[in-house]
Amino acid sequence: MAGKRDKPEEIVVKLRQVEVLQGQGVSVADAAAIGQVLIADGLLPVDPGMLRAGLGVGYEDVTRLLKRPWGRQIREDFAVARTVHAQGWLLSRTEASLCLLAALAYGPQNV
């Protein structure tokens, strides 16, 4: 059975929400908490090397990665439905990978 496809106008609204949130920034603790949900749900691989390769980054500190301008990649993810659904959240694959890296680097005991 095919998954639900968002209408173009719904995608535009979501992209605007992403841009607003991105402008506000996300804390490492928040990203790690979302990453823990993704890990618990088994939605993506938890191999840091694979996640970093998918993002096209080296072994840069996660805090610095979260501050990078990811808007273009996030918009591209939504445009081609490269998304992850987790407990009511719709994340781009880029956002999900960043959150997973935060969770792996700063697990619940470190946040």
Tab-separated table of C-alpha atoms in Angstrom, residues 2-108:
chain	number	residue	atom	x	y	z
A	2	ALA	CA	1.371	3.398	-0.943
A	3	GLY	CA	2.056	6.001	1.744
A	4	LYS	CA	0.147	9.252	2.023
A	5	ARG	CA	1.557	11.934	-0.275
A	6	ASP	CA	1.365	15.530	0.864
A	7	LYS	CA	-0.273	18.081	-1.415
A	8	PRO	CA	2.029	20.775	-2.833
A	9	GLU	CA	0.460	23.479	-0.656
A	10	GLU	CA	0.999	21.316	2.449
A	11	ILE	CA	4.653	20.884	1.506
A	12	VAL	CA	5.055	24.662	1.135
A	13	VAL	CA	3.579	25.200	4.617
A	14	LYS	CA	5.921	22.597	6.082
A	15	LEU	CA	8.917	24.146	4.360
A	16	ARG	CA	8.043	27.536	5.822
A	17	GLN	CA	7.748	25.970	9.282
A	18	VAL	CA	11.161	24.364	8.842
A	19	GLU	CA	12.727	27.666	7.830
A	20	VAL	CA	11.242	29.406	10.878
A	21	LEU	CA	12.460	26.667	13.214
A	22	GLN	CA	15.847	26.603	11.585
A	23	GLY	CA	16.164	30.355	12.046
A	24	GLN	CA	15.441	29.843	15.743
A	25	GLY	CA	18.050	27.119	15.966
A	26	VAL	CA	17.770	23.821	17.761
A	27	SER	CA	19.618	22.906	20.913
A	28	VAL	CA	21.803	19.837	21.092
A	29	ALA	CA	19.559	18.539	23.881
A	30	ASP	CA	16.436	18.863	21.726
A	31	ALA	CA	18.136	17.254	18.736
A	32	ALA	CA	19.428	14.412	20.913
A	33	ALA	CA	15.956	13.839	22.386
A	34	ILE	CA	14.457	13.566	18.901
A	35	GLY	CA	17.354	11.316	17.904
A	36	GLN	CA	16.591	9.016	20.849
A	37	VAL	CA	13.021	8.628	19.560
A	38	LEU	CA	14.365	7.760	16.107
A	39	ILE	CA	16.734	5.192	17.634
A	40	ALA	CA	13.964	3.652	19.750
A	41	ASP	CA	11.683	3.417	16.714
A	42	GLY	CA	14.465	1.910	14.562
A	43	LEU	CA	13.695	4.288	11.703
A	44	LEU	CA	17.244	4.907	10.458
A	45	PRO	CA	20.633	3.223	10.772
A	46	VAL	CA	22.611	4.339	13.812
A	47	ASP	CA	26.044	4.132	12.223
A	48	PRO	CA	27.681	7.573	12.664
A	49	GLY	CA	29.914	7.025	9.632
A	50	MET	CA	26.937	6.286	7.385
A	51	LEU	CA	24.991	9.242	8.772
A	52	ARG	CA	27.912	11.605	8.216
A	53	ALA	CA	28.491	10.254	4.717
A	54	GLY	CA	24.818	10.799	3.899
A	55	LEU	CA	25.154	14.398	5.041
A	56	GLY	CA	28.415	14.835	3.172
A	57	VAL	CA	30.341	15.855	6.292
A	58	GLY	CA	33.462	14.641	8.020
A	59	TYR	CA	33.958	14.228	11.730
A	60	GLU	CA	32.976	17.765	12.673
A	61	ASP	CA	31.569	18.322	16.170
A	62	VAL	CA	27.800	17.758	16.309
A	63	THR	CA	27.202	21.140	17.925
A	64	ARG	CA	28.856	22.817	14.951
A	65	LEU	CA	26.929	20.626	12.512
A	66	LEU	CA	23.620	21.721	14.039
A	67	LYS	CA	24.560	25.362	13.471
A	68	ARG	CA	25.299	24.900	9.775
A	69	PRO	CA	22.786	26.247	7.239
A	70	TRP	CA	20.938	23.073	6.207
A	71	GLY	CA	17.883	24.785	4.677
A	72	ARG	CA	18.634	23.871	1.063
A	73	GLN	CA	19.135	20.184	1.832
A	74	ILE	CA	16.051	20.093	4.039
A	75	ARG	CA	13.918	21.694	1.299
A	76	GLU	CA	15.273	19.195	-1.233
A	77	ASP	CA	14.414	16.314	1.116
A	78	PHE	CA	10.818	17.514	1.442
A	79	ALA	CA	10.527	18.193	-2.287
A	80	VAL	CA	11.328	14.561	-3.122
A	81	ALA	CA	9.568	13.087	-0.063
A	82	ARG	CA	12.837	11.990	1.564
A	83	THR	CA	11.230	12.159	4.986
A	84	VAL	CA	10.913	10.223	8.212
A	85	HIS	CA	7.705	9.954	10.268
A	86	ALA	CA	8.297	9.579	13.997
A	87	GLN	CA	5.581	9.868	16.636
A	88	GLY	CA	3.668	12.617	14.866
A	89	TRP	CA	6.754	14.421	13.549
A	90	LEU	CA	7.613	14.712	9.896
A	91	LEU	CA	11.357	15.242	9.548
A	92	SER	CA	13.517	15.550	6.508
A	93	ARG	CA	16.147	12.846	6.194
A	94	THR	CA	18.775	15.559	6.812
A	95	GLU	CA	17.109	16.659	10.057
A	96	ALA	CA	16.705	13.060	11.192
A	97	SER	CA	20.369	12.298	10.506
A	98	LEU	CA	21.489	15.362	12.470
A	99	CYS	CA	19.266	14.387	15.395
A	100	LEU	CA	20.621	10.841	15.337
A	101	LEU	CA	24.190	12.123	15.392
A	102	ALA	CA	23.307	14.324	18.380
A	103	ALA	CA	21.738	11.389	20.187
A	104	LEU	CA	24.757	9.182	19.529
A	105	ALA	CA	27.219	11.862	20.605
A	106	TYR	CA	25.236	13.186	23.550
A	107	GLY	CA	22.979	10.364	24.645
A	108	PRO	CA	20.416	10.799	27.420
